[in-house]
mmCIF file of C-alpha atoms and ligand atoms in Angstrom:
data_model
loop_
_atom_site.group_PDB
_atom_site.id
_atom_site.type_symbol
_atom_site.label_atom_id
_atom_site.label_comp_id
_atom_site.label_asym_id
_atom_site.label_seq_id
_atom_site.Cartn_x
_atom_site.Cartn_y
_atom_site.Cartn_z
ATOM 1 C CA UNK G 1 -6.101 -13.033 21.892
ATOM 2 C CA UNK G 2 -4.584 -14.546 25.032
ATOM 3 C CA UNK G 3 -3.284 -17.889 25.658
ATOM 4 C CA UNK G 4 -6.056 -19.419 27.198
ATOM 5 C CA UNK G 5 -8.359 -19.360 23.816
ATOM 6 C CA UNK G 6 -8.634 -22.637 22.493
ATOM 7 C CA UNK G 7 -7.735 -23.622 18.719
ATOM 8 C CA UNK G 8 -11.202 -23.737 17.842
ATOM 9 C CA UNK G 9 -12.071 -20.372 19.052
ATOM 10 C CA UNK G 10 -8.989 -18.565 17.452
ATOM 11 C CA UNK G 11 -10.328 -20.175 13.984
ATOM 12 C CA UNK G 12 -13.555 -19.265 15.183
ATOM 13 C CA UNK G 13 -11.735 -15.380 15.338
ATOM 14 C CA UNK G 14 -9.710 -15.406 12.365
ATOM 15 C CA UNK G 15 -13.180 -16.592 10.748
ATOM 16 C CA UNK G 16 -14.920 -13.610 11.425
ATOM 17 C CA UNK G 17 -12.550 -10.851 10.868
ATOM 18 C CA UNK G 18 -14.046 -9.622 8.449
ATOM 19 C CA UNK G 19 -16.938 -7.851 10.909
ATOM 20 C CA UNK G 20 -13.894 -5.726 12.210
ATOM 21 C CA UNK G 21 -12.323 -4.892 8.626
ATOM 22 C CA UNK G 22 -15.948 -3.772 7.531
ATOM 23 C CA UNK G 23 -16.625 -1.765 10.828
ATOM 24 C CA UNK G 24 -13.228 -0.004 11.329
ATOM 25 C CA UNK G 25 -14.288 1.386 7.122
ATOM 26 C CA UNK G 26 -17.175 2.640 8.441
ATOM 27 C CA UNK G 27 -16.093 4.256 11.312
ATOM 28 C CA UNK G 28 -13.505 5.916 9.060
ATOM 29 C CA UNK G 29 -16.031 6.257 6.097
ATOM 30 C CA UNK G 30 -18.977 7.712 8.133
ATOM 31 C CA UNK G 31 -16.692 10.533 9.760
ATOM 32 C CA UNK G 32 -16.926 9.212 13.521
ATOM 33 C CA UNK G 33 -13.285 8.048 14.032
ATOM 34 C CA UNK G 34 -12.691 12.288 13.105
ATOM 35 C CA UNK G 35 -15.693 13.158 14.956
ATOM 36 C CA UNK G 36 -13.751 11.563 17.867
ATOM 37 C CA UNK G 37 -10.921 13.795 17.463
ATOM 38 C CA UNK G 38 -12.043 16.092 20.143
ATOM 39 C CA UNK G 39 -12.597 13.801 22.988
ATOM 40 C CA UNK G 40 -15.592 11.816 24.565
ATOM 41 C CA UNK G 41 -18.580 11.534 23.029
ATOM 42 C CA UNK G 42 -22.131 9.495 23.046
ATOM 43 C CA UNK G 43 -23.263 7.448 20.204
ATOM 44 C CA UNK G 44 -26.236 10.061 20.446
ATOM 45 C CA UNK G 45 -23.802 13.085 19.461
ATOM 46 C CA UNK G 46 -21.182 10.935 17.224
ATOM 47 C CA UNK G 47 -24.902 10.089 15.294
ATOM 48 C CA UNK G 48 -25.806 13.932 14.984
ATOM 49 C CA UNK G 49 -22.330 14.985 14.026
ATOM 50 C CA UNK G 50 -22.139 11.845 11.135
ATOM 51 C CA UNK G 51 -26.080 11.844 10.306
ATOM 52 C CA UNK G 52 -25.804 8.202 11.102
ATOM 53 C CA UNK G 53 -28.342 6.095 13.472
ATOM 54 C CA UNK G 54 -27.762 6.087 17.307
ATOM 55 C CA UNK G 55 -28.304 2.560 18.013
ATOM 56 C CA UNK G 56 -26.295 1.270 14.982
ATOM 57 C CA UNK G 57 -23.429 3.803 15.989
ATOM 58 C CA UNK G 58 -23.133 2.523 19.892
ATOM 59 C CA UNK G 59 -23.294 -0.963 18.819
ATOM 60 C CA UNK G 60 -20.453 -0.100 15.700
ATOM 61 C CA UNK G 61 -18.313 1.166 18.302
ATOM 62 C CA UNK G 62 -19.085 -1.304 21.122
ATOM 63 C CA UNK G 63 -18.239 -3.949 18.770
ATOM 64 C CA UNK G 64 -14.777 -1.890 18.184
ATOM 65 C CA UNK G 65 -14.337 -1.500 21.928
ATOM 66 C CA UNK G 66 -14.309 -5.176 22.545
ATOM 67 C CA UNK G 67 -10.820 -5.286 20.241
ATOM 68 C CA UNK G 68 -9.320 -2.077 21.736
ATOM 69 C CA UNK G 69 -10.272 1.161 19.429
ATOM 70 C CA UNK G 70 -11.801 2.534 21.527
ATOM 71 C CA UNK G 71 -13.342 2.857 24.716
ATOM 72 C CA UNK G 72 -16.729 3.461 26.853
ATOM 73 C CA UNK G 73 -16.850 4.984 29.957
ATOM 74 C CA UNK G 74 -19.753 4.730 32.649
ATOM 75 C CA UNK G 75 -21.496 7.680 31.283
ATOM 76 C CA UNK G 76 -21.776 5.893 28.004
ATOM 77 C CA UNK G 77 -19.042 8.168 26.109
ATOM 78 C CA UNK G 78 -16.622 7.146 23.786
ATOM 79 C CA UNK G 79 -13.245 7.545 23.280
ATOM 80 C CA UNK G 80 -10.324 6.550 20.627
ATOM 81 C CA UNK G 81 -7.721 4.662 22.223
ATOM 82 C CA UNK G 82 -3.830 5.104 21.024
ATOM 83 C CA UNK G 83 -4.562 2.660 18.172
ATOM 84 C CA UNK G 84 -7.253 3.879 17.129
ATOM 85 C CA UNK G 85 -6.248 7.072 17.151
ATOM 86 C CA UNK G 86 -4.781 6.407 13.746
ATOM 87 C CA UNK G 87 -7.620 6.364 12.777
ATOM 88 C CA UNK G 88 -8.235 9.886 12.568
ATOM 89 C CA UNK G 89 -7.784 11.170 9.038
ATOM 90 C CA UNK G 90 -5.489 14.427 10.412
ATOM 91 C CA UNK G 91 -3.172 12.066 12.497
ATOM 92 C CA UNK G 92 0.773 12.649 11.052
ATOM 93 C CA UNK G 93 0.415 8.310 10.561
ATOM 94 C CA UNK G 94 -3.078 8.034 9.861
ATOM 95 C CA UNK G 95 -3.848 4.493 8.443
ATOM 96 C CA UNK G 96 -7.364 6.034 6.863
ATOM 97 C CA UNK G 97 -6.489 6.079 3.654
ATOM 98 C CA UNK G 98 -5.319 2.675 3.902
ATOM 99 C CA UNK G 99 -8.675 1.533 5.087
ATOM 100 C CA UNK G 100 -10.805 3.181 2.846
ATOM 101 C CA UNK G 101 -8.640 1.632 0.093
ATOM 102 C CA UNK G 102 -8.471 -2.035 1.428
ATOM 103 C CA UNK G 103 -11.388 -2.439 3.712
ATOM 104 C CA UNK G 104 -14.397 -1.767 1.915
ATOM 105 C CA UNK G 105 -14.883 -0.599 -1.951
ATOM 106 C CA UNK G 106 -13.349 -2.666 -4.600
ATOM 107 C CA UNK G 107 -10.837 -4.406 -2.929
ATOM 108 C CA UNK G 108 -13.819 -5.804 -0.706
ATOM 109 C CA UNK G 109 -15.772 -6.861 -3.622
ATOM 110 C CA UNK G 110 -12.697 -8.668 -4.959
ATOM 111 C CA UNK G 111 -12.102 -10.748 -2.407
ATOM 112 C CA UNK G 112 -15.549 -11.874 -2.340
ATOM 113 C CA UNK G 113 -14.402 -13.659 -5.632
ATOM 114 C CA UNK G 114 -11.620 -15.755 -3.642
ATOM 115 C CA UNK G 115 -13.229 -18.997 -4.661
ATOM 116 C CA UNK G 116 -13.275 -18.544 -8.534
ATOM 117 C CA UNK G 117 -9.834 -16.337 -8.661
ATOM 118 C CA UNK G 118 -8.005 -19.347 -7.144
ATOM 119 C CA UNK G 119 -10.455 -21.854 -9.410
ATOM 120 C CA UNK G 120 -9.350 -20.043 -12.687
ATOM 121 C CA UNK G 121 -5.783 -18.699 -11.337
ATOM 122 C CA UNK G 122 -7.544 -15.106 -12.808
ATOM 123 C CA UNK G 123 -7.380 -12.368 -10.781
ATOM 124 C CA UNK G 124 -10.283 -11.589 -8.464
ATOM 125 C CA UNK G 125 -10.281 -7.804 -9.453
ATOM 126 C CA UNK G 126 -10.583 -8.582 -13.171
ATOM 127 C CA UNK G 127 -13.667 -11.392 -12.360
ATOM 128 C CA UNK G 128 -15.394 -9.000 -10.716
ATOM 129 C CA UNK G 129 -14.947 -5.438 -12.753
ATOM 130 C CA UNK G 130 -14.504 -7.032 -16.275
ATOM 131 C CA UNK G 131 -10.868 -5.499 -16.720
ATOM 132 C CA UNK G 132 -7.702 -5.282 -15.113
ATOM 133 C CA UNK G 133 -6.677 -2.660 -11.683
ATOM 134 C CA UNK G 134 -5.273 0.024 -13.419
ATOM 135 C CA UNK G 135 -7.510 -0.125 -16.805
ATOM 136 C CA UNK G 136 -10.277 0.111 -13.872
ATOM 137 C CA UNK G 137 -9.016 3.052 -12.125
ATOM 138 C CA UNK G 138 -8.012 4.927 -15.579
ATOM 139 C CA UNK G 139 -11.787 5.113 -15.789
ATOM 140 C CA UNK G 140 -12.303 5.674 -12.627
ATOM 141 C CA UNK G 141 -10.582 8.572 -11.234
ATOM 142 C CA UNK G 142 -12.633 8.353 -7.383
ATOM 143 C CA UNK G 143 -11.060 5.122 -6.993
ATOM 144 C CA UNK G 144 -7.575 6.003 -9.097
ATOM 145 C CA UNK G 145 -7.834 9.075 -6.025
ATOM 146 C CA UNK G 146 -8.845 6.481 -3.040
ATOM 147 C CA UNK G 147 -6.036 4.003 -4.156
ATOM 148 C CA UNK G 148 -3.255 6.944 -4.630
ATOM 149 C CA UNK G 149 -4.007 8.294 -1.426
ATOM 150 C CA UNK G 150 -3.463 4.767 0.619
ATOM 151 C CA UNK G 151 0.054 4.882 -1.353
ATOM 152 C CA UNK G 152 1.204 8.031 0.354
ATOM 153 C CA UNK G 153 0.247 6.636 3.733
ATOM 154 C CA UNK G 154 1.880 3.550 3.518
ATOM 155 C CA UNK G 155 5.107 4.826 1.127
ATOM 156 C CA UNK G 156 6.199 7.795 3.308
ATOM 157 C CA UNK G 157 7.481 5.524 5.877
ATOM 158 C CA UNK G 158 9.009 3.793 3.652
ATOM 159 C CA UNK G 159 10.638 6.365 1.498
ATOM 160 C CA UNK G 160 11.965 8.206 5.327
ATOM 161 C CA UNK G 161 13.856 5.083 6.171
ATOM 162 C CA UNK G 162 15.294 4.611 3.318
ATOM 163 C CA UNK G 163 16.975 8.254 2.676
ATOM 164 C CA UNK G 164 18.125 7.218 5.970
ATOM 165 C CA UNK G 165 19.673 3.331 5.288
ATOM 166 C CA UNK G 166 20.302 3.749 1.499
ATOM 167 C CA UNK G 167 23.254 5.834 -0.438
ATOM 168 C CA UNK G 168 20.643 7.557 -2.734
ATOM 169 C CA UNK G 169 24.686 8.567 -4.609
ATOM 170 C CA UNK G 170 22.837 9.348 -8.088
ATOM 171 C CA UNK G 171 22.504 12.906 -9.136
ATOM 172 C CA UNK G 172 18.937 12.319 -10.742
ATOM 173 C CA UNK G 173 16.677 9.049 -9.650
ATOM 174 C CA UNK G 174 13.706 8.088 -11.992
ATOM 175 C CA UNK G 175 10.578 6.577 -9.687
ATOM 176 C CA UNK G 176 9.142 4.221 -12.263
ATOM 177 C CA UNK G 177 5.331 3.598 -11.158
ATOM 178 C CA UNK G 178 6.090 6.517 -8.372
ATOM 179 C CA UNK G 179 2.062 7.640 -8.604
ATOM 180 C CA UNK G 180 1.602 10.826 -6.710
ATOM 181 C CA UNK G 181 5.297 10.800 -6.077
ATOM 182 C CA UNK G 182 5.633 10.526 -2.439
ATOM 183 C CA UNK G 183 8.693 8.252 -2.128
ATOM 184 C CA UNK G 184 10.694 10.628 -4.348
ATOM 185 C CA UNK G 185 9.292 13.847 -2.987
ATOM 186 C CA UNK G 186 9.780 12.782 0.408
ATOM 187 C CA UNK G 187 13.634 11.557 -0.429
ATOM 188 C CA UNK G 188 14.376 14.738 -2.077
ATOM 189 C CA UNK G 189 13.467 16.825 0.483
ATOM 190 C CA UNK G 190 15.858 15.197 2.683
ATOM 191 C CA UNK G 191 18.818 14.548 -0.250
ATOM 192 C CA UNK G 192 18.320 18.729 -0.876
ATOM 193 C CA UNK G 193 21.035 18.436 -3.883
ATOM 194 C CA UNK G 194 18.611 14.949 -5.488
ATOM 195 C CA UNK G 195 16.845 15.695 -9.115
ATOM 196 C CA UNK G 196 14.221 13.437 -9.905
ATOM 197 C CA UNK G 197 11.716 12.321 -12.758
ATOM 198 C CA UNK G 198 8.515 10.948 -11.979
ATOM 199 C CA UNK G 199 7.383 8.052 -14.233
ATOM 200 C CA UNK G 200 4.176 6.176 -14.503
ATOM 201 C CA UNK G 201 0.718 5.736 -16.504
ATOM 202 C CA UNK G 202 -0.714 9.025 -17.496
ATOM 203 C CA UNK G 203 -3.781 8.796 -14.549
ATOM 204 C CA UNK G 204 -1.613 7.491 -11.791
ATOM 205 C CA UNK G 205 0.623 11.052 -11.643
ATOM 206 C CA UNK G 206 -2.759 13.131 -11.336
ATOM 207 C CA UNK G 207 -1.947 14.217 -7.585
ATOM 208 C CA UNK G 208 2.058 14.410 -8.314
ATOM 209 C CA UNK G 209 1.865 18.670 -8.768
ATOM 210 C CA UNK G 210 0.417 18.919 -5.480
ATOM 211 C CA UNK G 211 2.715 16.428 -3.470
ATOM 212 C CA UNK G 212 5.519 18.045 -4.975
ATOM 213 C CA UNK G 213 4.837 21.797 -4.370
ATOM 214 C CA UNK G 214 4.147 20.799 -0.791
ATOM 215 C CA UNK G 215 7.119 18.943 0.205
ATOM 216 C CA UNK G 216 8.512 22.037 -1.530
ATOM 217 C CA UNK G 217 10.811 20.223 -4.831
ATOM 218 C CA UNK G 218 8.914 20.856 -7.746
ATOM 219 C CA UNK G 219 12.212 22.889 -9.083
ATOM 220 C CA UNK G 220 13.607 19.601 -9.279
ATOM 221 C CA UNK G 221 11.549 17.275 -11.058
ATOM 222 C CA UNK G 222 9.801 16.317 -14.006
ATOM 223 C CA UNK G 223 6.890 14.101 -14.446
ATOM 224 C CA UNK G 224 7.076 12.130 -17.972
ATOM 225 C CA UNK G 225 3.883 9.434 -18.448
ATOM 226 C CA UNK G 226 4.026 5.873 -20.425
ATOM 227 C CA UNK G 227 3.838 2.131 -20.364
ATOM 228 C CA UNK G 228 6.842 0.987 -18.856
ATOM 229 C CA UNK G 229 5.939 -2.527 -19.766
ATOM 230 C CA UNK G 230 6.843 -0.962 -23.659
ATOM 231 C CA UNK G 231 9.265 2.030 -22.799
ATOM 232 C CA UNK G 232 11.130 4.345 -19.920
ATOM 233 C CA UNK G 233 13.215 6.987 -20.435
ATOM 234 C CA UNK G 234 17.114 7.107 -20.309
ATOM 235 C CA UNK G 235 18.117 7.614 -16.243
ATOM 236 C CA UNK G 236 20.835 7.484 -14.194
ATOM 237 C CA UNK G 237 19.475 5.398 -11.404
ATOM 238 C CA UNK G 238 15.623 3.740 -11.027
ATOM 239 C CA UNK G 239 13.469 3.058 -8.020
ATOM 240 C CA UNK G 240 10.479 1.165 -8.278
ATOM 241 C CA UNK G 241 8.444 1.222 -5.020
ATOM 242 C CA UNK G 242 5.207 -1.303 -4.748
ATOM 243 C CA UNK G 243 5.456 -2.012 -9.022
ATOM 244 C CA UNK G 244 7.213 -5.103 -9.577
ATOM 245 C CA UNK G 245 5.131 -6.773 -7.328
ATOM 246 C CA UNK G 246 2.223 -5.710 -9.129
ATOM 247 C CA UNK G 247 3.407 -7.833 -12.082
ATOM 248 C CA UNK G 248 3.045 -11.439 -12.981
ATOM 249 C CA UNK G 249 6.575 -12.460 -13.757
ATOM 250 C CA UNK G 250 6.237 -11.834 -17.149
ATOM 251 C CA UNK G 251 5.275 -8.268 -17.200
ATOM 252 C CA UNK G 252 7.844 -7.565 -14.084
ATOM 253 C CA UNK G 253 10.530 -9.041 -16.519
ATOM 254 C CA UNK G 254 9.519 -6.762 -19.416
ATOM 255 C CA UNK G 255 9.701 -3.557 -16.937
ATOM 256 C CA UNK G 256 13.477 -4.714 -15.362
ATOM 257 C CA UNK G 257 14.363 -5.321 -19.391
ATOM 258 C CA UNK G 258 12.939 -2.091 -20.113
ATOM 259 C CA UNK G 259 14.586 -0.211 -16.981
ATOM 260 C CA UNK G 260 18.514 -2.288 -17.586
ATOM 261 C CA UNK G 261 18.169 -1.277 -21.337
ATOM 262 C CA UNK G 262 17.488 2.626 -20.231
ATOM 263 C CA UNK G 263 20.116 2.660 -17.703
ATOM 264 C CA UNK G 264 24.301 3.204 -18.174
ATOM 265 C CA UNK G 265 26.532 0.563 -17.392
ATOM 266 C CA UNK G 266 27.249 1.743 -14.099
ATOM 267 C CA UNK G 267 23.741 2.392 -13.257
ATOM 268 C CA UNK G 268 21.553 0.744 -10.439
ATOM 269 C CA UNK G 269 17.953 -0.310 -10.227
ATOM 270 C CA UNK G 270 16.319 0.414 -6.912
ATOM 271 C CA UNK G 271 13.515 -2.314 -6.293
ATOM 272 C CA UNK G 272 11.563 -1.786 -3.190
ATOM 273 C CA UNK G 273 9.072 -4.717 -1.960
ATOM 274 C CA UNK G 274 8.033 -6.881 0.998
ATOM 275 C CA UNK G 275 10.541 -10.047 -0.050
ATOM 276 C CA UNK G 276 9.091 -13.326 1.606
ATOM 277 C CA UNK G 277 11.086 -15.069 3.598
ATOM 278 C CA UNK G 278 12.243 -18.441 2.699
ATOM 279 C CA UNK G 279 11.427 -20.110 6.009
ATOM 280 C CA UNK G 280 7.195 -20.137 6.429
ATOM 281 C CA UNK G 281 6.742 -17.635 9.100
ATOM 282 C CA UNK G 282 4.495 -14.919 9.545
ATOM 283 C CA UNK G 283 5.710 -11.850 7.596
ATOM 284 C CA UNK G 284 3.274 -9.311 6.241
ATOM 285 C CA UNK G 285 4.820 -10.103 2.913
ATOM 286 C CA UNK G 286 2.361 -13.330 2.952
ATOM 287 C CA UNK G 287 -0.378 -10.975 3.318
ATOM 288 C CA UNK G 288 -0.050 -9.015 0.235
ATOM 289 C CA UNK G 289 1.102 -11.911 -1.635
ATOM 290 C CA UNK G 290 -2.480 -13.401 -1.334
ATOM 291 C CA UNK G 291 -3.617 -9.431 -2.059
ATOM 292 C CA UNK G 292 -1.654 -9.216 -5.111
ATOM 293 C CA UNK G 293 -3.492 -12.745 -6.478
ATOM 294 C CA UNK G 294 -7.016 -10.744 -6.108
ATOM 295 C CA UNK G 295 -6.160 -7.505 -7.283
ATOM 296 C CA UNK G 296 -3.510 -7.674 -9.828
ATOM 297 C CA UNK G 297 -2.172 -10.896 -10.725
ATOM 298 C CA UNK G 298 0.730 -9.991 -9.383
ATOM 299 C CA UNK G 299 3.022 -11.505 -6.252
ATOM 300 C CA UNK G 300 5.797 -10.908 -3.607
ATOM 301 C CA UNK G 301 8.999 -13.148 -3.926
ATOM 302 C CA UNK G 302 11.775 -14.350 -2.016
ATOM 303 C CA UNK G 303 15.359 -12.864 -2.405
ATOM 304 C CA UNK G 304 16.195 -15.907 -4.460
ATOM 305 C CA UNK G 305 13.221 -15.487 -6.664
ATOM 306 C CA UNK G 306 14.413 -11.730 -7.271
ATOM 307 C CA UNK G 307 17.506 -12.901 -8.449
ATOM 308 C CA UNK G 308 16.497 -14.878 -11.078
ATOM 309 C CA UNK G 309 14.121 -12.485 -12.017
ATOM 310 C CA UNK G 310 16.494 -9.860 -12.329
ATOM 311 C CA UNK G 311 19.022 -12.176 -14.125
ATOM 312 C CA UNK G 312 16.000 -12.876 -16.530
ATOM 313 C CA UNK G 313 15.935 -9.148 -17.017
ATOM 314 C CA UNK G 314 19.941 -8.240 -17.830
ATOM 315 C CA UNK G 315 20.720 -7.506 -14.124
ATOM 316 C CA UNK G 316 22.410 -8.892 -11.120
ATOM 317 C CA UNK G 317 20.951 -8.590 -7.703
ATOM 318 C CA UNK G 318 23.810 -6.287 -5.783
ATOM 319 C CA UNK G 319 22.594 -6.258 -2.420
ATOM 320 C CA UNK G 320 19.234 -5.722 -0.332
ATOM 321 C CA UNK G 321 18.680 -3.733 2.827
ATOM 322 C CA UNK G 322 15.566 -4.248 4.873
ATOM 323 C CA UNK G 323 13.653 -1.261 6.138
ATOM 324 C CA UNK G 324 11.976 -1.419 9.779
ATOM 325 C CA UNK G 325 8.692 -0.877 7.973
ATOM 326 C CA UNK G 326 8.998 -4.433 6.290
ATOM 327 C CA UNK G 327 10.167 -3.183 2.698
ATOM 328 C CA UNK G 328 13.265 -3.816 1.521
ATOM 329 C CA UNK G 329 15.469 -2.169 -1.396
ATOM 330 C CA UNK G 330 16.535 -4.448 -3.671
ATOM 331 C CA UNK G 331 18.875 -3.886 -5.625
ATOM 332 C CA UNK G 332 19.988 -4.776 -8.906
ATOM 333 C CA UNK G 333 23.155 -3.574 -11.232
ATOM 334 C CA UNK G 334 23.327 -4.574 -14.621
ATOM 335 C CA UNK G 335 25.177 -7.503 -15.435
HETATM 336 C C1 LIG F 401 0.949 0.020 -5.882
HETATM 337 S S1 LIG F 401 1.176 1.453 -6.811
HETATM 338 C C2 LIG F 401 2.659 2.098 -6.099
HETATM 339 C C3 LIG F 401 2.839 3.584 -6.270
HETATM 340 C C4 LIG F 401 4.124 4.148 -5.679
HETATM 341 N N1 LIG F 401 5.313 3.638 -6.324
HETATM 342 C C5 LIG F 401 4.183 3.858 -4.202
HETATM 343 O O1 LIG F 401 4.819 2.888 -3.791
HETATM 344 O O2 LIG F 401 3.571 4.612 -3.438
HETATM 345 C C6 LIG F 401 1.725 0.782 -8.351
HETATM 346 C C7 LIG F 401 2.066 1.835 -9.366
HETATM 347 O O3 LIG F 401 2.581 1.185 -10.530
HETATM 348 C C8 LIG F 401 2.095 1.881 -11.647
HETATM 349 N N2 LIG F 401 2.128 1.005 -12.824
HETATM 350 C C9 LIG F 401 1.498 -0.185 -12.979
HETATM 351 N N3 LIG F 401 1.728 -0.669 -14.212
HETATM 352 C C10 LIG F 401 2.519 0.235 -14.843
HETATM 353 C C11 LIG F 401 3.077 0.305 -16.146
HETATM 354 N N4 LIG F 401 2.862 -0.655 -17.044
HETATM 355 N N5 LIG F 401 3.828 1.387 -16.454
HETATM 356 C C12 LIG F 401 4.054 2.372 -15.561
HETATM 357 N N6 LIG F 401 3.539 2.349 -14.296
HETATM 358 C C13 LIG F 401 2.784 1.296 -13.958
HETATM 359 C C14 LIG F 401 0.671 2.242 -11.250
HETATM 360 O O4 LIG F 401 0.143 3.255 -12.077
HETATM 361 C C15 LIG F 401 0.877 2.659 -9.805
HETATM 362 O O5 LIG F 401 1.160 4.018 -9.684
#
């Protein structure tokens, strides 16, 4: 929004943000952002090629103009612009997934419960589908699928920069709560001499196999399933990508415990997050913070908060790097 728009109307903007979170899921939902792939089109073809209704789909992506996704030229075509070309579920950093997951579906319905999750301090997820996230998506494997999916667009980023900025020194790393495996199958197809074991809840590794034979290191890695919350296995070295914050501070303590007791004395624990900074700017950490109340229970925490968390747990925080995606590893030897 430019400078000119006054206070009121930028609440009046932030307000209603919600109409663009619902229409860029349906563009992606209903097939048009991939029916745009191809170039130009009317709302009249986009409808025939997504079976959706003409009117509704000129006005969808009229709305979607007026923020810069696209565009409409004088013939009444439209066009993706370079954001949302992203949308587009072939595009090498397609944010699809990512939409489907947190812009519509469950995640929606959640934080429709906002008022009563920050009434009862409960989280909005478990108001609204009777049970916890990942007792929901063992029973659900659609949604386990959709939620897996948005990991491996948002963790390959993460997981490139970080074979890049981190000395991944172990000879085997253990991804604790890796799902589909992405951050370790993408690092060990750069580290070619890395082993790795791929640990999580038995319905989170269902679309490991496949990551792993196409990145091309299934030779090197096993998949073992559990509660880490009760047990890991003995490692060398431990990543945990997107877990910890997942956690209340109880649980996360249990799963650091857990992953210091498994570990040798010389071994490292690899936690990767969005850490909030201490000062109250805008990071995107503040963002999922507020996501991990609805969904999970969970949170993001400062560097400091880390530290005591990991000295809670029988480690002591050892450095952190921050990626250019946001994340940072931090990192945690045992004390
Ligand atoms: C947000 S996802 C992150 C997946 C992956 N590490 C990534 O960053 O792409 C959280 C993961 O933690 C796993 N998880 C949650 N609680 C767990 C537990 N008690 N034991 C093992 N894994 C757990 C989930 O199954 C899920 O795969």
């Amino acid at each position: 929004m430019n400078a000119q728009v006054s206070d009121r109307e930028s609440l009046r903007f932030l307000a209603h943000a919600y109409y663009f979170s619902s229409a860029l899921f349906a563009l992606v939902r209903l097939g048009l952002a991939d029916a745009l792939a191809d170039g130009r089109k009317s709302a009249s073809e986009l409808a025939a090629a997504a079976a959706t209704d003409p009117d509704r789909t000129a006005r969808l992506l009229r709305l979607l103009a007026a923020v810069g996704i696209c565009v409409e030229d004088e013939a009444q075509r439209f066009s993706l612009t370079a954001s949302g070309q992203y949308l587009r579920s072939d595009h090498a950093q397609s944010m699809s997934k990512e939409i489907l997951m947190f812009c519509g579906g469950e995640a929606f319905a959640a934080w429709n419960n906002t008022v009563d999750a920050v009434k009862s301090g409960t989280p909005a997820f478990d108001l609204t589908f009777g049970k916890p996230l990942f007792a929901y998506l063992a029973e659900h494997p659609a949604s386990a699928e959709r939620f897996h999916k948005s990991w491996e667009e948002i963790t390959t980023q993460a997981a490139r920069e970080a074979a890049e900025r981190y000395d991944f020194s172990a000879t085997t790393l253990t991804d604790v709560g890796g799902g589909y495996g992405i951050f370790l199958g993408t690092l060990m197809q750069q580290r070619k001499g890395l082993r790795g074991v791929l640990f999580d809840l038995p319905f989170s590794v269902a679309g490991a196999a496949a990551n792993f034979a196409r990145l091309g290191v299934s030779e090197r890695v096993s998949v073992i399933t559990g509660d880490a919350t009760e047990h890991v296995p003995a490692m060398e070295m431990c990543l945990m990508k997107s877990v910890i914050h997942v956690c209340d501070d109880e649980r996360a303590r249990r799963i650091l415990t857990n992953c210091a007791a498994a570990l040798p004395a010389v071994g490292k624990v690899l936690v990767c997050e969005r850490v909030l900074p201490e000062a109250n700017r805008f990071h995107w950490s503040r963002l999922v913070d507020m996501t991990m109340a609805i969904m999970t229970g969970g949170r993001e925490r400062t560097l400091g908060e880390y530290e005591a968390l990991f000295v809670r747990s029988g480690l002591r925080l050892s450095g952190c790097v921050e990626l250019p995606c946001g994340f940072s590893l931090v990192e945690g030897t045992k004390a």
